[in-house]
């Protein structure tokens, strides 16, 4: 199969690629982003569970048959993208590593491992230099926030961060998107809503202050991920971060309100200029022209806006802002492909 993409003229490696979770919400977007970015692929294997084996998926005009994930199917790959379950990542990660291949993992299984880089290429691409066969991508709420914080760090260092999120249901996969759709249809036709299977309560016409399970501290796992991942990516191990993660009845696009306290007095103009220069960010300084999840859908930008000085922080050392990005693209698939592009560029495969 000759799925050659855009890097051909640079005489770079054209990898064999496998996608574990190719039939899932992120897997599907991954293939579209690879097409749009003309990511170079020699041979493509689409993998999932036995439930999906035999299914056909189109990629660059060809029809590819989904296979059950196996060591044999991974053996010829140079890059394995995994967006399935933690169990799948834990099972296939060591196998991929032992095959001398690189796995770019969308799950949380390895994110906090000290020998696994956790990467947003625009922020800490240099961390790819020490990978040992597995690279993790951050949680889809961490990525947009660290991108903005990274840009702001050129003005002043964040010393405290609090965030509240408004997260779309596709963050929980295709079954969650189906659950929201079914509930909306039931409400529209006056039928009784079925007992929810994915979420603890009805999600249509509702918001749930719970994303993932709670730990003994009262925070959810998602909220703890935001804290730990932000610290690791920004190389600020002691940075205090408190998040409240909320599931809302939108399909695509995670939004966040972020409060940042800095080490010294800031001026909004200086933050605007730093954010304007940051690749991957679209900034609005007009309060009325904020972006919403619907506007973020289908592109790779992190939109930031609604900037205000935070009067609860003395000496003008605090700012509050809104950000939103497509959770399936920059929050997952696009970030994974950018990492692969960076690995090729740095000759790290
Ligand atoms: P399948 O479609 O065969 O169940 P989503 O997050 O949208 O629910 O998608 C999850 C994706 O991960 C699907 O492609 C699913 O395949 C795949 N998947 C789930 N468990 C495994 C596993 N143990 N091994 C490989 N792929 C898996």
CSV table of C-alpha atoms and ligand atoms in Angstrom, one decimal:
chain,number,residue,atom,x,y,z
A,1,UNK,CA,0.0,0.0,0.0
A,2,UNK,CA,1.6,3.3,-0.9
A,3,UNK,CA,0.0,6.0,1.3
A,4,UNK,CA,2.7,8.5,0.8
A,5,UNK,CA,2.1,11.9,2.2
A,6,UNK,CA,3.5,15.4,2.3
A,7,UNK,CA,7.1,14.9,3.6
A,8,UNK,CA,8.3,12.9,0.6
A,9,UNK,CA,10.4,15.7,-0.9
A,10,UNK,CA,12.3,16.1,2.4
A,11,UNK,CA,13.6,12.6,2.1
A,12,UNK,CA,12.3,11.7,5.5
A,13,UNK,CA,11.2,8.4,6.9
A,14,UNK,CA,7.9,7.2,5.6
A,15,UNK,CA,6.7,5.0,8.5
A,16,UNK,CA,4.5,2.0,8.7
A,17,UNK,CA,1.7,3.0,11.0
A,18,UNK,CA,-0.8,1.0,13.2
A,19,UNK,CA,-3.8,2.6,14.9
A,20,UNK,CA,-5.2,0.7,17.9
A,21,UNK,CA,-8.7,1.9,18.5
A,22,UNK,CA,-9.3,2.8,14.8
A,23,UNK,CA,-13.1,2.4,15.1
A,24,UNK,CA,-13.4,4.7,18.2
A,25,UNK,CA,-14.2,8.4,18.4
A,26,UNK,CA,-10.5,9.5,18.4
A,27,UNK,CA,-9.4,6.8,16.0
A,28,UNK,CA,-11.9,8.1,13.4
A,29,UNK,CA,-10.7,11.7,13.8
A,30,UNK,CA,-7.1,10.5,13.7
A,31,UNK,CA,-7.5,9.2,10.2
A,32,UNK,CA,-9.2,12.4,9.0
A,33,UNK,CA,-6.4,14.6,10.6
A,34,UNK,CA,-3.7,12.3,9.0
A,35,UNK,CA,-5.4,12.9,5.6
A,36,UNK,CA,-5.7,16.6,6.1
A,37,UNK,CA,-2.0,17.0,7.3
A,38,UNK,CA,-0.8,14.7,4.6
A,39,UNK,CA,1.0,12.7,7.3
A,40,UNK,CA,3.3,10.3,5.4
A,41,UNK,CA,2.3,6.6,5.8
A,42,UNK,CA,3.8,3.7,4.0
A,43,UNK,CA,1.5,0.9,5.2
A,44,UNK,CA,-1.5,1.5,7.5
A,45,UNK,CA,-3.0,-1.1,9.8
A,46,UNK,CA,-6.3,-0.4,11.5
A,47,UNK,CA,-6.8,-2.3,14.7
A,48,UNK,CA,-9.5,-2.7,17.3
A,49,UNK,CA,-11.1,-5.7,19.1
A,50,UNK,CA,-12.5,-8.8,17.5
A,51,UNK,CA,-15.9,-7.1,17.6
A,52,UNK,CA,-14.8,-4.8,14.8
A,53,UNK,CA,-12.6,-7.2,12.8
A,54,UNK,CA,-13.6,-7.2,9.2
A,55,UNK,CA,-15.2,-3.8,9.2
A,56,UNK,CA,-14.0,-1.5,6.3
A,57,UNK,CA,-12.7,2.0,6.8
A,58,UNK,CA,-11.8,4.4,4.0
A,59,UNK,CA,-8.4,6.2,4.1
A,60,UNK,CA,-7.0,8.3,1.2
A,61,UNK,CA,-9.4,6.7,-1.2
A,62,UNK,CA,-8.6,3.1,-0.3
A,63,UNK,CA,-10.7,0.7,1.8
A,64,UNK,CA,-8.8,-0.9,4.7
A,65,UNK,CA,-10.1,-3.9,6.7
A,66,UNK,CA,-10.0,-3.6,10.5
A,67,UNK,CA,-8.1,-6.4,12.2
A,68,UNK,CA,-8.1,-7.6,15.8
A,69,UNK,CA,-5.1,-6.1,17.6
A,70,UNK,CA,-2.2,-8.7,17.8
A,71,UNK,CA,1.5,-8.7,18.2
A,72,UNK,CA,1.8,-9.9,14.6
A,73,UNK,CA,-0.2,-7.0,13.3
A,74,UNK,CA,2.1,-4.6,15.2
A,75,UNK,CA,5.3,-6.2,14.2
A,76,UNK,CA,5.8,-4.3,11.0
A,77,UNK,CA,4.9,-0.9,12.4
A,78,UNK,CA,7.3,2.0,13.0
A,79,UNK,CA,4.7,4.0,14.9
A,80,UNK,CA,1.7,2.7,16.8
A,81,UNK,CA,-1.0,5.2,17.8
A,82,UNK,CA,-3.2,3.9,20.6
A,83,UNK,CA,-6.5,5.4,21.6
A,84,UNK,CA,-8.5,2.5,23.1
A,85,UNK,CA,-8.7,1.6,26.8
A,86,UNK,CA,-6.1,1.7,29.6
A,87,UNK,CA,-6.1,-2.1,29.6
A,88,UNK,CA,-5.2,-2.1,25.9
A,89,UNK,CA,-2.4,0.5,26.4
A,90,UNK,CA,-1.0,-1.6,29.3
A,91,UNK,CA,-1.2,-4.8,27.3
A,92,UNK,CA,0.3,-3.5,24.0
A,93,UNK,CA,2.7,-0.8,25.3
A,94,UNK,CA,5.4,-3.3,26.5
A,95,UNK,CA,5.0,-5.4,23.3
A,96,UNK,CA,5.4,-2.3,21.1
A,97,UNK,CA,8.5,-1.3,23.1
A,98,UNK,CA,10.0,-4.8,22.8
A,99,UNK,CA,9.5,-4.7,19.0
A,100,UNK,CA,11.6,-1.5,18.9
A,101,UNK,CA,8.6,0.5,17.7
A,102,UNK,CA,7.3,3.7,19.2
A,103,UNK,CA,3.8,3.9,20.7
A,104,UNK,CA,2.1,7.3,21.0
A,105,UNK,CA,-0.5,6.7,23.6
A,106,UNK,CA,-3.7,8.7,24.1
A,107,UNK,CA,-4.6,7.0,27.4
A,108,UNK,CA,-3.5,7.8,31.0
A,109,UNK,CA,-1.7,4.5,31.6
A,110,UNK,CA,1.9,5.8,31.2
A,111,UNK,CA,1.5,9.6,31.5
A,112,UNK,CA,3.1,9.9,34.9
A,113,UNK,CA,5.8,7.3,34.3
A,114,UNK,CA,9.2,9.0,34.7
A,115,UNK,CA,10.6,7.3,31.6
A,116,UNK,CA,7.6,8.3,29.4
A,117,UNK,CA,7.6,11.9,28.0
A,118,UNK,CA,4.2,13.6,28.2
A,119,UNK,CA,4.2,15.9,25.2
A,120,UNK,CA,2.5,18.9,23.7
A,121,UNK,CA,5.0,19.6,20.9
A,122,UNK,CA,4.6,23.4,20.9
A,123,UNK,CA,5.4,23.3,24.7
A,124,UNK,CA,7.8,20.6,25.5
A,125,UNK,CA,8.8,18.9,22.2
A,126,UNK,CA,12.4,18.6,23.6
A,127,UNK,CA,11.1,15.9,26.0
A,128,UNK,CA,10.8,13.6,23.0
A,129,UNK,CA,14.6,13.3,23.0
A,130,UNK,CA,14.5,10.9,26.0
A,131,UNK,CA,11.7,8.6,25.0
A,132,UNK,CA,12.2,4.9,25.5
A,133,UNK,CA,9.5,3.6,23.1
A,134,UNK,CA,6.4,5.1,24.6
A,135,UNK,CA,5.2,8.8,24.4
A,136,UNK,CA,2.0,9.8,26.1
A,137,UNK,CA,-0.3,12.6,25.0
A,138,UNK,CA,-2.0,14.6,27.8
A,139,UNK,CA,-5.6,14.5,28.8
A,140,UNK,CA,-7.8,16.6,26.5
A,141,UNK,CA,-8.4,19.3,29.1
A,142,UNK,CA,-4.7,19.6,30.0
A,143,UNK,CA,-3.5,20.3,26.5
A,144,UNK,CA,-5.3,23.6,25.8
A,145,UNK,CA,-4.6,24.9,29.3
A,146,UNK,CA,-0.8,24.2,29.2
A,147,UNK,CA,-0.5,25.7,25.7
A,148,UNK,CA,-1.9,29.0,27.0
A,149,UNK,CA,0.1,28.8,30.3
A,150,UNK,CA,3.3,28.1,28.3
A,151,UNK,CA,2.8,31.2,26.2
A,152,UNK,CA,2.1,33.3,29.3
A,153,UNK,CA,5.3,32.0,31.0
A,154,UNK,CA,7.3,34.2,28.7
A,155,UNK,CA,5.7,37.2,30.5
A,156,UNK,CA,5.5,35.9,34.1
A,157,UNK,CA,5.7,32.5,35.8
A,158,UNK,CA,2.4,30.9,37.0
A,159,UNK,CA,2.5,30.2,40.7
A,160,UNK,CA,-1.1,29.0,41.2
A,161,UNK,CA,-3.7,27.8,38.8
A,162,UNK,CA,-7.4,27.0,39.3
A,163,UNK,CA,-9.7,25.8,36.5
A,164,UNK,CA,-13.3,24.8,35.9
A,165,UNK,CA,-14.1,22.8,32.7
A,166,UNK,CA,-17.1,22.3,30.5
A,167,UNK,CA,-16.4,19.0,28.8
A,168,UNK,CA,-18.1,17.4,25.8
A,169,UNK,CA,-19.4,13.9,25.8
A,170,UNK,CA,-17.2,12.6,23.0
A,171,UNK,CA,-14.4,12.8,25.6
A,172,UNK,CA,-16.0,9.6,27.0
A,173,UNK,CA,-16.1,7.9,23.6
A,174,UNK,CA,-18.6,6.9,21.0
A,175,UNK,CA,-21.0,5.2,23.4
A,176,UNK,CA,-21.3,8.4,25.4
A,177,UNK,CA,-22.1,10.4,22.3
A,178,UNK,CA,-24.8,7.9,21.5
A,179,UNK,CA,-26.2,8.2,25.0
A,180,UNK,CA,-26.6,12.0,24.7
A,181,UNK,CA,-28.2,11.6,21.2
A,182,UNK,CA,-30.7,9.0,22.5
A,183,UNK,CA,-31.6,11.2,25.5
A,184,UNK,CA,-32.2,14.3,23.3
A,185,UNK,CA,-34.3,12.2,20.9
A,186,UNK,CA,-36.3,10.8,23.8
A,187,UNK,CA,-36.9,14.3,25.2
A,188,UNK,CA,-37.9,15.6,21.7
A,189,UNK,CA,-40.5,12.8,21.2
A,190,UNK,CA,-41.8,12.9,24.8
A,191,UNK,CA,-40.5,9.3,25.5
A,192,UNK,CA,-39.1,8.2,28.8
A,193,UNK,CA,-35.3,8.4,29.0
A,194,UNK,CA,-33.6,5.1,29.4
A,195,UNK,CA,-31.4,4.5,32.5
A,196,UNK,CA,-28.0,6.0,31.7
A,197,UNK,CA,-25.3,3.5,31.0
A,198,UNK,CA,-22.2,5.7,30.6
A,199,UNK,CA,-22.9,8.6,33.0
A,200,UNK,CA,-24.2,8.4,36.6
A,201,UNK,CA,-27.1,10.7,35.7
A,202,UNK,CA,-29.0,12.0,32.7
A,203,UNK,CA,-26.7,14.2,30.7
A,204,UNK,CA,-29.2,15.8,28.2
A,205,UNK,CA,-30.4,19.2,29.6
A,206,UNK,CA,-28.1,18.7,32.6
A,207,UNK,CA,-24.5,19.2,33.8
A,208,UNK,CA,-22.6,16.7,35.9
A,209,UNK,CA,-19.8,17.9,38.2
A,210,UNK,CA,-18.0,14.5,37.8
A,211,UNK,CA,-15.6,13.4,35.1
A,212,UNK,CA,-14.3,9.9,35.9
A,213,UNK,CA,-14.3,8.4,39.5
A,214,UNK,CA,-13.6,10.2,42.8
A,215,UNK,CA,-10.6,9.5,44.9
A,216,UNK,CA,-10.4,9.7,48.7
A,217,UNK,CA,-9.6,13.4,48.6
A,218,UNK,CA,-12.9,14.2,46.9
A,219,UNK,CA,-11.2,15.2,43.6
A,220,UNK,CA,-12.0,13.2,40.5
A,221,UNK,CA,-9.3,11.3,38.6
A,222,UNK,CA,-9.7,13.8,35.7
A,223,UNK,CA,-9.1,16.7,38.1
A,224,UNK,CA,-6.0,15.0,39.5
A,225,UNK,CA,-4.8,14.4,35.9
A,226,UNK,CA,-5.0,18.1,35.2
A,227,UNK,CA,-2.9,18.9,38.2
A,228,UNK,CA,-0.2,16.2,37.7
A,229,UNK,CA,0.0,16.5,33.9
A,230,UNK,CA,0.3,20.3,33.9
A,231,UNK,CA,3.2,20.1,36.4
A,232,UNK,CA,5.0,17.5,34.3
A,233,UNK,CA,4.6,19.3,30.9
A,234,UNK,CA,5.5,22.7,32.3
A,235,UNK,CA,8.4,21.3,34.3
A,236,UNK,CA,7.0,22.9,37.4
A,237,UNK,CA,6.6,19.9,39.8
A,238,UNK,CA,5.3,21.9,42.7
A,239,UNK,CA,2.8,24.1,40.8
A,240,UNK,CA,-0.5,24.3,42.8
A,241,UNK,CA,-3.3,23.4,40.5
A,242,UNK,CA,-7.0,22.8,41.5
A,243,UNK,CA,-9.5,21.9,38.9
A,244,UNK,CA,-13.3,21.2,38.9
A,245,UNK,CA,-14.1,19.1,35.8
A,246,UNK,CA,-17.7,19.2,34.6
A,247,UNK,CA,-19.4,17.1,31.9
A,248,UNK,CA,-21.9,19.2,29.8
A,249,UNK,CA,-24.3,18.1,27.1
A,250,UNK,CA,-22.2,19.2,24.1
A,251,UNK,CA,-20.8,16.8,21.5
A,252,UNK,CA,-17.4,18.2,20.7
A,253,UNK,CA,-15.1,20.9,22.2
A,254,UNK,CA,-13.9,21.2,25.8
A,255,UNK,CA,-14.1,24.6,27.3
A,256,UNK,CA,-12.4,25.9,30.4
A,257,UNK,CA,-12.3,28.9,32.7
A,258,UNK,CA,-8.8,29.3,34.0
A,259,UNK,CA,-7.5,31.6,36.9
A,260,UNK,CA,-3.8,32.1,37.0
A,261,UNK,CA,-1.7,33.8,39.7
A,262,UNK,CA,1.7,34.9,38.5
A,263,UNK,CA,5.0,35.6,40.4
A,264,UNK,CA,4.8,39.3,39.6
A,265,UNK,CA,2.5,42.0,38.3
A,266,UNK,CA,1.3,41.5,34.7
A,267,UNK,CA,-0.3,43.7,32.1
A,268,UNK,CA,-3.0,42.2,29.9
A,269,UNK,CA,-1.3,43.7,26.8
A,270,UNK,CA,1.9,41.7,27.5
A,271,UNK,CA,-0.1,38.5,27.8
A,272,UNK,CA,-2.0,39.3,24.6
A,273,UNK,CA,1.2,39.7,22.7
A,274,UNK,CA,2.8,36.5,24.1
A,275,UNK,CA,-0.4,34.5,23.3
A,276,UNK,CA,-0.6,36.0,19.8
A,277,UNK,CA,2.9,34.7,19.0
A,278,UNK,CA,2.1,31.2,20.2
A,279,UNK,CA,1.6,28.6,17.5
A,280,UNK,CA,-1.7,26.8,17.9
A,281,UNK,CA,-3.5,29.6,19.7
A,282,UNK,CA,-6.2,32.0,18.4
A,283,UNK,CA,-6.7,34.9,20.8
A,284,UNK,CA,-9.6,37.3,21.0
A,285,UNK,CA,-9.1,40.5,23.0
A,286,UNK,CA,-12.6,41.7,22.4
A,287,UNK,CA,-14.8,40.2,25.2
A,288,UNK,CA,-17.8,39.8,22.8
A,289,UNK,CA,-15.9,37.7,20.2
A,290,UNK,CA,-15.3,34.7,22.4
A,291,UNK,CA,-15.2,31.2,20.7
A,292,UNK,CA,-17.6,28.4,21.8
A,293,UNK,CA,-17.2,24.6,21.5
A,294,UNK,CA,-19.2,24.6,18.3
A,295,UNK,CA,-16.7,27.0,16.7
A,296,UNK,CA,-13.7,25.0,17.9
A,297,UNK,CA,-15.0,21.8,16.3
A,298,UNK,CA,-13.1,20.5,13.3
A,299,UNK,CA,-10.0,22.6,13.7
A,300,UNK,CA,-6.7,22.4,15.6
A,301,UNK,CA,-6.7,25.8,17.4
A,302,UNK,CA,-7.0,26.5,21.0
A,303,UNK,CA,-9.2,29.6,21.3
A,304,UNK,CA,-8.5,32.0,24.2
A,305,UNK,CA,-10.5,35.0,25.2
A,306,UNK,CA,-12.5,36.8,27.9
A,307,UNK,CA,-9.3,38.0,29.6
A,308,UNK,CA,-9.7,40.0,32.9
A,309,UNK,CA,-7.4,40.9,35.7
A,310,UNK,CA,-8.4,38.9,38.7
A,311,UNK,CA,-9.2,41.3,41.6
A,312,UNK,CA,-8.9,38.5,44.2
A,313,UNK,CA,-5.1,38.4,43.5
A,314,UNK,CA,-3.2,41.5,44.9
A,315,UNK,CA,-0.8,43.7,42.8
A,316,UNK,CA,-2.4,42.8,39.5
A,317,UNK,CA,-0.7,39.4,39.6
A,318,UNK,CA,-3.8,37.4,38.5
A,319,UNK,CA,-5.7,36.8,35.3
A,320,UNK,CA,-8.9,35.0,34.4
A,321,UNK,CA,-9.6,33.7,30.9
A,322,UNK,CA,-11.8,31.3,28.8
A,323,UNK,CA,-10.3,28.7,26.5
A,324,UNK,CA,-11.8,26.1,24.2
A,325,UNK,CA,-10.5,23.5,21.7
A,326,UNK,CA,-11.7,20.4,19.8
A,327,UNK,CA,-11.1,17.6,22.3
A,328,UNK,CA,-10.9,15.0,19.6
A,329,UNK,CA,-8.3,17.0,17.5
A,330,UNK,CA,-5.8,19.1,19.5
A,331,UNK,CA,-7.0,17.3,22.6
A,332,UNK,CA,-6.1,13.9,21.1
A,333,UNK,CA,-5.6,13.0,17.4
A,334,UNK,CA,-3.9,16.1,16.2
A,335,UNK,CA,-1.5,16.3,19.2
A,336,UNK,CA,-0.6,12.6,18.5
A,337,UNK,CA,0.1,13.2,14.8
A,338,UNK,CA,2.2,16.3,15.7
A,339,UNK,CA,4.2,14.2,18.0
A,340,UNK,CA,4.8,11.7,15.2
A,341,UNK,CA,5.8,14.5,12.9
A,342,UNK,CA,8.3,15.8,15.5
A,343,UNK,CA,9.7,12.3,16.1
A,344,UNK,CA,10.4,12.0,12.3
A,345,UNK,CA,11.8,15.5,12.1
A,346,UNK,CA,14.1,14.8,15.0
A,347,UNK,CA,15.1,11.4,13.7
A,348,UNK,CA,13.8,9.7,16.9
A,349,UNK,CA,11.9,6.8,15.5
B,1,LIG,P1,-14.1,-1.8,19.2
B,1,LIG,O1,-14.8,-0.9,18.2
B,1,LIG,O2,-13.8,-3.1,18.5
B,1,LIG,O3,-14.8,-2.0,20.5
B,1,LIG,P2,-14.4,4.8,22.0
B,1,LIG,O4,-13.4,5.4,23.0
B,1,LIG,O5,-14.9,5.7,21.0
B,1,LIG,O6,-15.4,4.0,22.7
B,1,LIG,O7,-13.5,3.7,21.2
B,1,LIG,C1,-12.6,2.8,21.7
B,1,LIG,C2,-11.8,2.1,20.7
B,1,LIG,O8,-10.8,1.3,21.3
B,1,LIG,C3,-12.6,1.3,19.7
B,1,LIG,O9,-12.0,1.3,18.4
B,1,LIG,C4,-12.5,-0.1,20.3
B,1,LIG,O10,-12.6,-1.2,19.4
B,1,LIG,C5,-11.0,-0.1,20.8
B,1,LIG,N1,-10.7,-1.0,21.9
B,1,LIG,C6,-11.3,-1.1,23.1
B,1,LIG,N2,-10.7,-2.1,23.8
B,1,LIG,C7,-9.6,-2.6,23.1
B,1,LIG,C8,-8.6,-3.5,23.2
B,1,LIG,N3,-8.6,-4.3,24.4
B,1,LIG,N4,-7.7,-3.8,22.2
B,1,LIG,C9,-7.8,-3.0,21.1
B,1,LIG,N5,-8.7,-2.1,20.9
B,1,LIG,C10,-9.6,-1.8,21.8
